[in-house]
Coordinates of C-alpha atoms in Angstrom, one line a residue:
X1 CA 23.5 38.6 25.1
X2 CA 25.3 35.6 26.9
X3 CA 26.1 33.0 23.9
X4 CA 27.7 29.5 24.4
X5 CA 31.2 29.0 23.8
X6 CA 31.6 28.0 20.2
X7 CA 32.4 24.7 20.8
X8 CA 29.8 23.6 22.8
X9 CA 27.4 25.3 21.1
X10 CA 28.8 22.7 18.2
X11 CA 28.4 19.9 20.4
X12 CA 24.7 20.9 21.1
X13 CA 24.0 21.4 17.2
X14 CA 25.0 18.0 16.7
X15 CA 23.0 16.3 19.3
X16 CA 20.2 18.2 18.4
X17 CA 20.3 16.5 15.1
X18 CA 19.3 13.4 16.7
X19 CA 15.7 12.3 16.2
X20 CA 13.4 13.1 19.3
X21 CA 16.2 15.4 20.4
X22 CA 15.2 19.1 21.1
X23 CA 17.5 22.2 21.3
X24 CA 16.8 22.2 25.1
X25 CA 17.5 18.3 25.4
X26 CA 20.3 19.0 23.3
X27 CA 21.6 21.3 25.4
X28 CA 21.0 19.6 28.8
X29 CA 22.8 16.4 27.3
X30 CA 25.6 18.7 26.3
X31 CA 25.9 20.3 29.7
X32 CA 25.5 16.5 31.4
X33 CA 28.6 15.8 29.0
X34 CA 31.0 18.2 29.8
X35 CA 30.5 18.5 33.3
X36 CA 31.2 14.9 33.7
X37 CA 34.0 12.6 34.4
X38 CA 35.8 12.9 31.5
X39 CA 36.8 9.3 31.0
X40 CA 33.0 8.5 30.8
X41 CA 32.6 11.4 27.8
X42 CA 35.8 9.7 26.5
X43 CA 34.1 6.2 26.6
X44 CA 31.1 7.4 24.9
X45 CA 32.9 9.0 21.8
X46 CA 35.0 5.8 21.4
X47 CA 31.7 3.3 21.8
X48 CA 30.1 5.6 19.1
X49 CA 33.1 5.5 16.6
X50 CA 33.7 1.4 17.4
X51 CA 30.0 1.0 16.5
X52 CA 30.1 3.1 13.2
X53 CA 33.2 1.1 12.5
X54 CA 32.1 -2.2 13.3
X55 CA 27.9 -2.1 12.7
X56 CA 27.4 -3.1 9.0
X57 CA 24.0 -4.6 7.3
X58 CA 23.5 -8.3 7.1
X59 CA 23.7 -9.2 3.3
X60 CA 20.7 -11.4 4.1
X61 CA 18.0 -9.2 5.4
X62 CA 19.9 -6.1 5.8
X63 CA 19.3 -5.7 9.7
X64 CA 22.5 -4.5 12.1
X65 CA 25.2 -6.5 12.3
X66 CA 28.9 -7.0 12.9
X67 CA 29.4 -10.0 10.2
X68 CA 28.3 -10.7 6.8
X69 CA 25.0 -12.7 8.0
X70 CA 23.8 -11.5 11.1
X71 CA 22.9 -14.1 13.8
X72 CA 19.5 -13.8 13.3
X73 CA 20.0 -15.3 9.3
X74 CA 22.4 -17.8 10.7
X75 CA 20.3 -19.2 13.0
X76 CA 18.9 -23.4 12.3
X77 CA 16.3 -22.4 15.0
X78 CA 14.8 -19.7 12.7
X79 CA 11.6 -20.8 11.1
X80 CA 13.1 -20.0 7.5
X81 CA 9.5 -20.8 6.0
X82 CA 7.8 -17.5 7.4
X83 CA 10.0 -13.9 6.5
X84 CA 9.0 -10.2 8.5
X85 CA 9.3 -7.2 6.2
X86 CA 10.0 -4.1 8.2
X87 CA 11.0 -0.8 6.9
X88 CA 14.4 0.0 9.2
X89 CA 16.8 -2.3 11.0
X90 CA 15.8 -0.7 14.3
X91 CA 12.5 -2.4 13.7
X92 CA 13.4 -5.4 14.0
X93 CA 14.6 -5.0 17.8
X94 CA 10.2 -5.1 19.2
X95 CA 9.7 -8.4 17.6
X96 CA 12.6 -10.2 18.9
X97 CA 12.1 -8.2 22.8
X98 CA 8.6 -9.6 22.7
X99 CA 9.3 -13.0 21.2
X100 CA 6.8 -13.2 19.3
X101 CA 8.4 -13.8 16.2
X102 CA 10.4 -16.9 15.0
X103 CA 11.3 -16.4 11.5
X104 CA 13.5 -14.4 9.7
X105 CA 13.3 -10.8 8.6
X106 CA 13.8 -8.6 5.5
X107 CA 14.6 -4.8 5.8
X108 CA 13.1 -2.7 3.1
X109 CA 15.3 0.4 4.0
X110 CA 12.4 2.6 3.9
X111 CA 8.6 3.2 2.5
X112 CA 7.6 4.2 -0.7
X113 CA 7.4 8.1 -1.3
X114 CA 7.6 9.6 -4.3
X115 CA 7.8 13.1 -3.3
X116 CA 10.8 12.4 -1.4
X117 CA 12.3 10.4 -4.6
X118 CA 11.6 6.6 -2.9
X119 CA 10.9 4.3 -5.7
X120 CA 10.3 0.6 -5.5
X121 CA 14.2 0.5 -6.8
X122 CA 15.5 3.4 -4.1
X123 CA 14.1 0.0 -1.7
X124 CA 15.1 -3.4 -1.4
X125 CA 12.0 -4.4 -2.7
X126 CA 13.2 -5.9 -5.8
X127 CA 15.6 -7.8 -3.7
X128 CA 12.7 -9.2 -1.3
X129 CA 10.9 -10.4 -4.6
X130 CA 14.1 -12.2 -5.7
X131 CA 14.7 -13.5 -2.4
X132 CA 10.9 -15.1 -2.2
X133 CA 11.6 -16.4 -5.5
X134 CA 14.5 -18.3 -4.4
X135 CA 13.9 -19.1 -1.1
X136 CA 10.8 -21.3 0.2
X137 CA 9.2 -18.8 2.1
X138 CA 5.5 -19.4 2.7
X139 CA 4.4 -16.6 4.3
X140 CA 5.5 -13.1 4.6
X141 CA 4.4 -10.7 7.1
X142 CA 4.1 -6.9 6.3
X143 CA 4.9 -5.2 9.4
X144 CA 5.5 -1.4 8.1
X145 CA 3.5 0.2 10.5
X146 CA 0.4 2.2 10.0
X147 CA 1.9 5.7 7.9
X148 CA -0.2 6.2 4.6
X149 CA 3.6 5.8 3.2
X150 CA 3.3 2.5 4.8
X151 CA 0.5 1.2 3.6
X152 CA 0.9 2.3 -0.1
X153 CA 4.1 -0.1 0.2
X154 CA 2.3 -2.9 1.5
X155 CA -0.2 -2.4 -1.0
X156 CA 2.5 -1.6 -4.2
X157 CA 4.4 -5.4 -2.3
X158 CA 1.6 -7.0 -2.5
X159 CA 0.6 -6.3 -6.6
X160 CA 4.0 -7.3 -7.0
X161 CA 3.5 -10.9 -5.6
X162 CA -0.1 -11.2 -7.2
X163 CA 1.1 -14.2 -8.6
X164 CA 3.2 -15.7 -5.8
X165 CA 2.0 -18.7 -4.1
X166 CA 3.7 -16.8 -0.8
X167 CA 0.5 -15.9 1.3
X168 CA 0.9 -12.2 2.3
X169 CA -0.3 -11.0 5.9
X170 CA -0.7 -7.9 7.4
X171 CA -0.1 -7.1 11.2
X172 CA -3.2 -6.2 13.0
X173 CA -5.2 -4.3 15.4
X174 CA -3.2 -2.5 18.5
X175 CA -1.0 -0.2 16.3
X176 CA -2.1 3.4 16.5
X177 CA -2.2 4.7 13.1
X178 CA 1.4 6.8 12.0
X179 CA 2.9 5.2 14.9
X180 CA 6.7 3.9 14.7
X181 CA 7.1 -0.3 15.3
X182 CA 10.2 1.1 18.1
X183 CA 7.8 2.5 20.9
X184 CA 4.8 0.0 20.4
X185 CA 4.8 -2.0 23.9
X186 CA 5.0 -5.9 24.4
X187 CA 1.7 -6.7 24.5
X188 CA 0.3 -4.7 21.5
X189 CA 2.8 -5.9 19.6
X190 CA 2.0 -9.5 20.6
X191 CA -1.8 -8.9 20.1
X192 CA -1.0 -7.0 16.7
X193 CA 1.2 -10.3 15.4
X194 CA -1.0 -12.9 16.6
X195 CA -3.8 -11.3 14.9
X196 CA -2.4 -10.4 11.6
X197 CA -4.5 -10.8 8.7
X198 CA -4.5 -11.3 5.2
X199 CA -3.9 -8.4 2.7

């Protein structure tokens, strides 16, 4: 039985540990790789270890960046009254693609799951409560997506604020339920934010 030499078959093990990536998209990738130009496959592992080097998490809102405060924090054209919590950094990317959002933005790190171990204080959620009380942010949007994980957060967020004047909205209809926020189009995510609701 024909098996790969050993180490491509360690380049396909570690593309395949990408999510959405298959063995056979592993594999084709793989094959794509090595029969290329090498320069190009050179250019790729460099961009990957420049970006892992450079990429760090904003100390503001914890969303990709390659300074302290991202641009995002830093801008005066940000509407600092109104404050998106989303559950990765990669989230963040459909909201500012289909403009519809002009505040700033918080990055829980995850959603709560206690089988997994994810407490409120394995989040940033005692951070966003800090930050709220500090900062005079009037409204803050829940955009976690539609996962029952999801939802229990918003929920456990918004007990936690019960006594906040910050009104709490939700992001509304146009989001399949257990979708991701990173493949929602333009325009449901537009209809979604312009349509969110109270909690």
């Amino acid at each position: 039985m024909y098996s790969l030499p050993a180490a491509l078959e360690k380049l396909v093990q570690e593309l395949s540990r990408l999510p959405g990536v298959g063995p056979k998209t592993a594999r084709r990738l793989a094959f794509n790789l090595i029969s290329g130009d090498r320069e190009k496959m050179e250019s790729l592992a460099s961009s990957i270890i420049e970006a892992k080097n450079r990429i760090v998490h904003c100390s503001r809102c914890f969303g990709f960046s390659e300074s302290e405060i991202c641009q995002i924090c830093e801008s005066p054209r940000r509407d600092a009254e109104v404050l998106c919590v989303v559950e990765r950094a990669s989230d963040i990317l459909p909201f500012e693609n289909s403009g519809v959002h002009k505040g700033l933005y918080f990055v829980l790190g995850g959603v709560l799951s206690p089988l997994d171990g994810i407490k409120p204080e394995t989040l940033h959620i005692p951070l966003l409560v800090e930050r709220i009380e500090k900062e005079s942010i009037k409204e803050l949007i829940l955009a976690l997506g539609s996962s029952p994980e999801a939802e229990s957060t918003a929920l456990y967020i918004d007990r936690v604020l019960a006594n906040s004047p910050v009104r709490r909205t939700r992001l509304a209809r146009g989001i399949p339920v257990g979708s991701d926020l990173e493949f929602i189009d333009d325009v449901t995510m537009l209809r979604a934010f312009e349509e969110r609701v109270g909690v």
